[in-house]
Short mmCIF file of C-alpha atoms in Angstrom, two decimals:
data_model
loop_
_atom_site.label_atom_id
_atom_site.label_comp_id
_atom_site.label_asym_id
_atom_site.label_seq_id
_atom_site.Cartn_x
_atom_site.Cartn_y
_atom_site.Cartn_z
CA MET A 1 19.54 14.88 -38.05
CA GLY A 2 20.12 11.59 -36.38
CA ASP A 3 17.91 9.76 -34.04
CA ALA A 4 16.98 11.52 -30.69
CA PHE A 5 18.71 11.32 -27.72
CA ILE A 6 18.74 12.75 -24.10
CA ARG A 7 21.58 15.17 -23.20
CA HIS A 8 20.64 15.81 -19.44
CA ILE A 9 18.05 14.99 -16.96
CA GLU A 10 17.30 17.14 -13.95
CA LEU A 11 14.94 16.30 -11.08
CA LEU A 12 12.99 19.25 -10.46
CA GLY A 13 10.98 18.03 -7.33
CA TYR A 14 7.68 16.02 -6.87
CA GLU A 15 3.79 16.57 -7.02
CA LYS A 16 1.37 15.52 -4.46
CA ARG A 17 -1.86 14.44 -6.56
CA PHE A 18 -5.32 13.78 -5.30
CA PHE A 19 -7.04 12.24 -8.46
CA PRO A 20 -8.01 9.43 -8.89
CA SER A 21 -6.56 8.87 -5.44
CA GLN A 22 -3.69 10.43 -3.46
CA HIS A 23 -0.29 9.76 -5.01
CA TYR A 24 2.99 11.17 -5.65
CA VAL A 25 4.72 12.03 -9.02
CA TYR A 26 8.28 13.23 -9.68
CA MET A 27 8.97 16.20 -11.96
CA PHE A 28 11.99 15.81 -14.53
CA LEU A 29 13.32 18.40 -16.91
CA VAL A 30 14.31 16.33 -20.04
CA LYS A 31 16.92 18.19 -22.31
CA TRP A 32 17.08 16.68 -25.82
CA ASN A 33 19.79 16.71 -28.42
CA ASP A 34 17.74 19.31 -30.65
CA LEU A 35 18.07 21.74 -27.59
CA SER A 36 14.45 21.27 -26.69
CA GLU A 37 13.54 20.89 -22.97
CA LYS A 38 10.35 19.19 -21.65
CA VAL A 39 8.92 18.48 -18.32
CA VAL A 40 7.63 14.88 -17.71
CA TYR A 41 6.01 13.43 -14.68
CA ARG A 42 6.58 9.76 -13.54
CA ARG A 43 5.56 7.80 -10.49
CA PHE A 44 8.44 5.79 -8.89
CA THR A 45 6.71 2.53 -9.55
CA GLU A 46 7.03 3.47 -13.27
CA ILE A 47 10.65 4.42 -12.82
CA TYR A 48 11.35 1.13 -11.07
CA GLU A 49 9.68 -0.92 -13.75
CA PHE A 50 11.63 0.85 -16.42
CA HIS A 51 14.70 0.16 -14.42
CA LYS A 52 14.18 -3.59 -14.09
CA ALA A 53 13.52 -3.94 -18.00
CA LEU A 54 16.71 -1.89 -18.60
CA LYS A 55 18.81 -4.45 -16.46
CA GLU A 56 17.17 -7.45 -18.39
CA MET A 57 18.15 -5.71 -21.64
CA PHE A 58 21.65 -5.44 -20.65
CA PRO A 59 22.62 -8.37 -18.28
CA ILE A 60 26.46 -7.97 -18.44
CA GLU A 61 26.21 -4.23 -17.47
CA SER A 62 23.68 -4.78 -14.88
CA GLY A 63 26.01 -7.28 -13.16
CA ASP A 64 23.88 -10.42 -13.64
CA ILE A 65 26.48 -12.44 -15.03
CA ASN A 66 29.53 -11.01 -12.98
CA ILE A 67 28.76 -8.25 -10.20
CA GLU A 68 32.05 -6.71 -11.05
CA ASN A 69 30.92 -5.85 -14.57
CA ARG A 70 28.01 -3.66 -13.35
CA ILE A 71 27.71 -0.09 -14.56
CA ILE A 72 23.96 0.47 -14.42
CA PRO A 73 23.21 2.11 -11.06
CA HIS A 74 21.22 0.64 -8.31
CA LEU A 75 17.70 1.51 -7.63
CA PRO A 76 16.02 0.77 -4.27
CA ALA A 77 12.74 -1.12 -4.88
CA PRO A 78 9.55 0.97 -4.05
CA LYS A 79 7.93 0.64 -0.67
CA TRP A 80 4.54 -0.86 -0.73
CA PHE A 81 2.84 2.17 0.58
CA ASP A 82 4.76 5.29 -0.17
CA GLY A 83 4.13 8.41 1.76
CA GLN A 84 5.43 11.98 1.20
CA ARG A 85 8.53 11.29 3.60
CA SER A 86 9.64 8.40 1.61
CA THR A 87 9.01 10.21 -1.79
CA GLN A 88 10.78 13.21 -0.46
CA ASN A 89 13.88 11.34 0.87
CA ARG A 90 14.24 9.47 -2.48
CA GLN A 91 14.93 12.61 -4.43
CA GLY A 92 18.74 12.49 -4.01
CA THR A 93 18.83 8.71 -5.18
CA LEU A 94 16.66 9.66 -8.27
CA ALA A 95 18.78 12.68 -9.19
CA GLU A 96 22.06 10.63 -8.78
CA TYR A 97 20.35 7.55 -10.78
CA CYS A 98 19.37 10.00 -13.68
CA HIS A 99 22.80 11.63 -13.81
CA THR A 100 24.58 8.40 -14.04
CA LEU A 101 22.00 6.93 -16.59
CA VAL A 102 22.68 9.53 -19.00
CA ASN A 103 26.43 9.15 -18.84
CA LEU A 104 26.35 5.52 -19.44
CA PRO A 105 27.69 4.20 -22.79
CA HIS A 106 25.60 5.30 -25.76
CA LYS A 107 24.12 1.95 -26.46
CA ILE A 108 22.60 2.12 -23.04
CA SER A 109 21.81 5.69 -22.61
CA ARG A 110 20.59 6.34 -26.03
CA CYS A 111 18.72 3.19 -26.73
CA LEU A 112 15.10 3.32 -27.54
CA HIS A 113 13.86 1.89 -24.01
CA VAL A 114 15.47 5.05 -22.37
CA VAL A 115 14.34 7.54 -24.99
CA SER A 116 10.83 6.25 -25.09
CA PHE A 117 10.42 6.37 -21.22
CA PHE A 118 11.37 10.04 -20.82
CA GLN A 119 9.65 11.36 -24.03
CA VAL A 120 6.43 13.78 -23.41
CA ARG A 121 3.27 11.82 -22.81
CA HIS A 122 -0.34 13.20 -23.31
CA ASP A 123 -0.74 13.05 -19.53
CA ASP A 124 2.49 15.13 -19.04
CA MET A 125 0.66 17.99 -21.07
CA ASN A 126 -2.82 17.44 -19.59
CA PRO A 127 -2.86 15.73 -16.38
CA VAL A 128 -6.13 14.02 -15.38
CA THR A 129 -7.82 16.13 -12.69
CA ASP A 130 -11.14 16.50 -11.20
CA SER A 131 -12.74 20.03 -10.49
CA GLN A 132 -14.24 18.72 -7.16
CA ILE A 133 -10.99 17.62 -5.90
CA LYS A 134 -8.12 20.26 -4.60
CA LYS A 135 -5.36 20.91 -6.87
CA PRO A 136 -1.93 19.22 -6.72
CA GLU A 137 0.69 20.38 -4.39
CA VAL A 138 4.30 21.04 -5.87
CA PHE A 139 7.34 20.41 -3.82
CA LEU A 140 10.39 21.92 -5.58
CA LEU A 141 13.94 20.97 -4.80
CA PRO A 142 16.01 23.92 -3.51
CA LYS A 143 18.44 25.35 -6.02
CA ASP A 144 21.51 24.51 -3.72
CA SER A 145 20.57 20.84 -3.60
CA LYS A 146 20.49 20.75 -7.27
CA LYS A 147 24.07 22.04 -7.49
CA ASN A 148 25.29 19.49 -5.00
CA LEU A 149 23.62 16.18 -4.95
CA THR A 150 25.39 15.22 -1.82
CA ASP A 151 23.35 17.96 0.08
CA ILE A 152 20.23 15.74 -0.76
CA THR A 153 21.60 12.26 0.02
CA GLY A 154 24.46 10.23 0.25
CA PRO A 155 25.32 7.38 -2.32
CA ILE A 156 22.64 4.92 -3.19
CA VAL A 157 22.76 2.20 -0.58
CA LEU A 158 20.70 -0.83 -0.53
CA GLN A 159 18.76 -1.88 2.47
CA THR A 160 20.54 -4.49 4.66
CA TYR A 161 18.76 -7.31 6.41
CA ARG A 162 19.77 -10.22 8.73
CA ALA A 163 18.89 -13.89 8.48
CA ILE A 164 16.99 -15.06 11.62
CA ALA A 165 17.24 -18.71 10.72
CA ASP A 166 18.85 -21.18 8.26
CA TYR A 167 17.41 -21.52 4.92
CA GLU A 168 17.84 -24.27 2.35
CA LYS A 169 17.17 -23.40 -1.14
CA SER A 170 14.88 -25.54 -3.14
CA SER A 171 15.59 -24.04 -6.73
CA THR A 172 18.67 -22.75 -8.64
CA SER A 173 16.91 -19.21 -8.59
CA GLU A 174 17.03 -19.06 -4.76
CA MET A 175 19.82 -18.52 -2.36
CA ALA A 176 20.56 -20.63 0.87
CA LEU A 177 21.08 -18.64 4.22
CA LYS A 178 22.66 -19.17 7.60
CA ALA A 179 21.19 -17.58 10.58
CA GLY A 180 22.88 -14.32 10.93
CA ASP A 181 23.92 -13.83 7.39
CA MET A 182 23.87 -9.88 6.41
CA VAL A 183 22.00 -9.61 2.96
CA ASP A 184 21.36 -6.43 0.82
CA VAL A 185 17.75 -6.61 -0.52
CA VAL A 186 17.74 -5.68 -4.22
CA GLU A 187 14.12 -5.99 -4.92
CA LYS A 188 11.03 -6.48 -2.51
CA SER A 189 8.15 -8.45 -4.12
CA GLU A 190 4.66 -8.32 -2.31
CA ASN A 191 4.35 -12.18 -3.00
CA GLY A 192 6.79 -12.68 -0.17
CA TRP A 193 9.99 -13.49 -2.18
CA TRP A 194 12.83 -10.98 -2.04
CA PHE A 195 15.76 -10.85 -4.38
CA CYS A 196 18.99 -10.44 -2.44
CA GLN A 197 22.67 -10.48 -2.80
CA LEU A 198 25.34 -11.76 -0.37
CA LYS A 199 28.92 -11.16 -1.56
CA ASN A 200 28.92 -12.61 -4.94
CA LYS A 201 25.77 -14.68 -4.66
CA ARG A 202 22.40 -13.44 -5.65
CA GLY A 203 19.00 -15.15 -5.47
CA TRP A 204 15.50 -15.16 -4.02
CA VAL A 205 14.96 -15.64 -0.38
CA PRO A 206 11.62 -15.68 1.70
CA ALA A 207 10.93 -12.30 3.23
CA ALA A 208 9.96 -14.32 6.57
CA TYR A 209 13.54 -15.26 7.07
CA LEU A 210 14.80 -11.57 7.08
CA GLU A 211 14.62 -8.98 9.70
CA PRO A 212 15.92 -5.24 9.42
CA MET A 213 18.84 -4.21 11.55
CA ASP A 214 17.23 -1.32 13.07
CA GLY A 215 14.24 -3.06 14.74
CA PRO A 216 11.02 -4.80 13.79
CA ASP A 217 9.55 -4.12 10.46
CA GLU A 218 5.90 -3.78 10.80
CA SER A 219 6.14 -0.12 10.00
CA GLU A 220 6.57 -1.22 6.39
CA GLU A 221 3.24 -2.84 6.38
CA GLN A 222 -0.08 -1.07 5.75
CA GLU A 223 -2.69 -1.19 8.62
CA PRO A 224 -5.56 -3.70 8.18
CA ASN A 225 -8.32 -2.48 5.88
CA TYR A 226 -11.47 -4.11 6.69
CA ALA A 227 -13.44 -2.40 3.79
CA GLY A 228 -11.38 -4.92 1.70
CA GLU A 229 -9.99 -4.96 -1.80
CA ALA A 230 -11.54 -7.32 -4.40
CA TYR A 231 -9.24 -10.10 -5.67
CA THR A 232 -9.46 -13.08 -7.56
CA VAL A 233 -8.00 -16.62 -6.94
CA GLN A 234 -5.74 -17.54 -9.56
CA LYS A 235 -4.53 -20.78 -8.18
CA SER A 236 -6.07 -23.23 -5.78
CA TYR A 237 -4.53 -23.74 -2.28
CA THR A 238 -5.49 -26.42 0.43
CA ALA A 239 -5.03 -25.02 4.00
CA VAL A 240 -2.18 -26.59 6.10
CA GLU A 241 -2.61 -24.33 9.16
CA GLU A 242 -5.70 -23.86 11.03
CA ASP A 243 -5.79 -20.17 10.48
CA GLU A 244 -5.48 -20.49 6.57
CA LEU A 245 -8.28 -20.81 4.07
CA THR A 246 -8.71 -23.51 1.17
CA LEU A 247 -9.95 -21.97 -2.05
CA LYS A 248 -10.42 -22.79 -5.43
CA GLU A 249 -9.16 -21.02 -8.75
CA GLY A 250 -11.76 -18.38 -9.79
CA ASP A 251 -13.18 -17.65 -6.29
CA THR A 252 -13.51 -14.02 -5.36
CA VAL A 253 -12.29 -12.64 -1.96
CA GLU A 254 -11.53 -9.41 -0.23
CA VAL A 255 -7.85 -8.84 1.04
CA ILE A 256 -8.06 -7.03 4.50
CA HIS A 257 -4.39 -7.07 5.29
CA LYS A 258 -1.34 -7.32 3.21
CA LEU A 259 1.64 -8.68 5.22
CA LEU A 260 5.40 -8.67 4.22
CA ASP A 261 5.85 -12.42 4.26
CA GLY A 262 3.54 -12.87 1.30
CA TRP A 263 0.59 -14.31 3.23
CA TRP A 264 -2.26 -11.97 3.10
CA VAL A 265 -5.41 -12.00 5.40
CA ILE A 266 -8.50 -12.30 3.35
CA ARG A 267 -12.16 -12.46 3.71
CA LYS A 268 -14.37 -14.93 2.13
CA ASP A 269 -18.05 -14.18 2.98
CA GLU A 270 -17.78 -13.97 6.66
CA THR A 271 -14.78 -16.21 7.16
CA THR A 272 -11.22 -14.64 7.35
CA GLY A 273 -7.81 -16.29 7.19
CA TYR A 274 -4.47 -16.47 5.67
CA TYR A 275 -3.66 -17.13 1.86
CA PRO A 276 -0.69 -16.88 -0.40
CA ALA A 277 -0.45 -13.48 -2.04
CA MET A 278 1.14 -14.96 -5.02
CA TYR A 279 -2.01 -16.93 -5.90
CA LEU A 280 -4.05 -13.67 -5.89
CA GLN A 281 -4.76 -11.03 -8.45
CA LYS A 282 -6.55 -7.69 -8.23
CA ALA A 283 -9.87 -7.80 -9.67
CA GLY A 284 -9.75 -6.07 -13.21
CA GLU A 285 -5.98 -6.70 -13.62
CA VAL A 286 -4.67 -8.31 -16.83
CA ASN A 287 -3.09 -11.87 -16.22
CA THR A 288 0.50 -11.92 -17.75
CA SER A 289 2.93 -14.59 -18.35
CA VAL A 290 5.35 -13.31 -15.56
CA LYS A 291 2.64 -13.68 -13.08
CA SER A 292 1.59 -17.09 -14.29
CA GLU A 293 5.14 -18.06 -14.22
CA LEU A 294 5.57 -16.86 -10.52
CA ARG A 295 2.51 -18.72 -9.58
CA ASN A 296 4.29 -22.07 -10.53
CA ARG A 297 6.59 -21.61 -7.86
CA GLY A 298 5.63 -22.66 -4.05
CA ALA A 299 4.28 -20.30 -1.73
CA PRO A 300 6.90 -18.88 0.64
CA PRO A 301 7.15 -20.08 4.26
CA ARG A 302 5.09 -18.04 6.85
CA ARG A 303 6.99 -16.50 9.77
CA SER A 304 5.05 -18.43 12.36
CA THR A 305 6.14 -21.45 10.93
CA ILE A 306 9.91 -20.95 11.17
CA ARG A 307 11.48 -22.94 13.78
CA ASN A 308 14.91 -21.90 15.64
CA VAL A 309 14.23 -18.17 15.08
CA LYS A 310 17.30 -16.20 16.38
CA SER A 311 16.42 -12.55 16.55
CA ILE A 312 18.71 -9.78 17.58
CA HIS A 313 15.92 -7.55 18.84
CA ARG A 314 14.43 -7.82 22.15
CA GLN A 315 10.75 -6.75 20.93
CA GLY A 316 9.32 -8.94 18.30
CA ARG A 317 7.00 -7.62 15.63
CA LYS A 318 3.55 -6.87 16.84
CA GLN A 319 1.27 -9.74 15.38
CA ILE A 320 -2.57 -9.35 15.21
CA SER A 321 -4.29 -12.71 16.19
CA GLN A 322 -7.05 -14.18 13.95
CA GLU A 323 -9.59 -13.76 16.36
CA THR A 324 -9.07 -9.98 16.07
CA TYR A 325 -9.35 -10.39 12.24
CA ARG A 326 -12.61 -12.20 12.59
CA ARG A 327 -14.06 -10.06 15.16
CA ASN A 328 -13.29 -6.60 13.42
CA SER A 329 -14.21 -8.13 9.86
CA LYS A 330 -17.61 -9.38 11.32
CA LYS A 331 -18.19 -5.99 13.04
CA TYR A 332 -17.63 -4.29 9.70
CA ILE A 333 -19.95 -6.82 7.76
CA GLN A 334 -22.64 -6.13 10.43
CA ARG A 335 -22.21 -2.34 10.49
CA GLN A 336 -22.36 -2.43 6.48
CA GLN A 337 -25.59 -4.50 6.73
CA LYS A 338 -27.11 -2.15 9.38
CA MET A 339 -26.46 0.88 7.25
CA GLN A 340 -28.03 -1.07 4.20
CA GLY A 341 -30.91 -1.89 6.38
CA ASN A 342 -31.50 1.83 7.70
CA PHE A 343 -31.23 3.02 4.20
CA GLN A 344 -34.07 0.75 3.03
CA ASN A 345 -36.20 1.63 6.07
CA LYS A 346 -35.92 5.28 5.28
CA ALA A 347 -36.93 4.74 1.54
CA ASN A 348 -39.94 2.76 2.83
CA VAL A 349 -41.01 5.22 5.43
CA ILE A 350 -44.14 7.54 4.31
CA ILE A 351 -43.85 10.97 5.66
CA GLU A 352 -47.20 12.20 7.16
CA LYS A 353 -48.30 15.83 6.42
CA LYS A 354 -48.20 18.10 9.52
CA GLU A 355 -51.57 19.41 10.48
CA PRO A 356 -51.81 23.24 10.82
CA GLU A 357 -51.68 24.52 14.34
CA ASP A 358 -55.36 25.84 14.38
CA ASN A 359 -56.77 22.71 13.30
CA LYS A 360 -55.24 20.67 16.27
CA PRO A 361 -57.75 20.62 19.72
CA LYS A 362 -56.29 22.49 22.54
CA ALA A 363 -55.34 20.64 25.60
CA GLN A 364 -57.88 20.74 28.28
CA PRO A 365 -56.73 21.59 32.08
CA ALA A 366 -57.10 18.39 34.37
CA VAL A 367 -59.76 18.38 36.97
CA PRO A 368 -58.24 17.67 40.26
CA PRO A 369 -60.18 14.86 42.37
CA ARG A 370 -62.65 15.99 45.06
CA PRO A 371 -60.92 15.66 48.66
CA SER A 372 -62.39 13.18 51.06
CA LYS A 373 -64.63 14.01 54.19
CA ASP A 374 -61.86 13.31 56.58
CA LEU A 375 -59.34 15.16 54.88
CA ILE A 376 -61.62 18.18 54.93
CA LEU A 377 -62.41 17.72 58.57
CA ASN A 378 -58.54 17.47 59.39
CA ARG A 379 -57.16 20.32 57.25
CA CYS A 380 -59.76 22.80 56.46
CA THR A 381 -61.16 25.84 58.28
CA GLU A 382 -64.33 25.89 60.49
CA SER A 383 -66.45 27.44 57.72
CA THR A 384 -65.32 24.96 55.34
CA ARG A 385 -66.03 21.92 57.79
CA SER A 386 -69.50 23.41 58.83
CA LYS A 387 -70.51 22.93 55.15
CA ILE A 388 -70.29 19.14 55.17
CA LEU A 389 -71.68 18.74 58.70
#
């Protein structure tokens, strides 16, 4: 028998898992050429990384050279913080993507990259669980939806954003914009640079220059997390604005708010401020050549520094002031210190043994003061007054 290849991929639904933290995985039924059928589980971030690598392997078929030659289907970039609604709404897109993928020319659909990604892993057979945490919740696609993909969603459509100001590119990999230009966002990177296409042009654009058509986009951003996530500075930066921080390579910080424009609010000791996300790396992550190459680029501009902004929305994005960040961050630190102090105090307290009730002396009644002579003469009876006369 020849090399293994995939005959069909069917999306069954998704699972909501709670270990090691809450996340979602999609369930695929993969049918192979040897007539075997296997169920595999994949996160959407894994699928998207697979998709990006596939495009790099086939630049002509992905439209990188000429957009008209593209046959590899589109796949929207993952949101930073996927919830159940986005996971559910994306099912139709994934089902259509897998259907198109399997029907591509054999050099793509049967390549080692595709075959390896959908092969059964150890985690597919024995998912990591914790007996102390509730079991995963399974959400299956309705049978009618499997028969007709259009019942789930329409065709794959990229998100459209509008440029709020003119932008002049500074490298060949970037794309110039004019205020009012409508671009399709192909990929959103958390470092503040988004890969966009405008007619036949494609390139990187600062996210700060783009706004969604349906209103301010703060809904895509996570709420501040004053507990903080540990990150390491991979590249030094000298503050330009008053609310930015100057840090050196190797410094450890805590990220408390991740913003779409690639400038994150971080805490260093008790000081908070903005810092380029592309110069930070999560503690414990391995440094890669791709990340190092990205850091050689300049940091994207901040939204607050863009001049001549022309928004089509009456209501702007909600912005949190640096004073609010500092105040809440300081409160969090003080609360943590107080909790640690209370814990130490409780540990040092010597608990005294309670004495038995029988051994405790009983309380004696209080003796009232003797009334004065004038009080007796004014208020008492004659017999009582006669005793003191």
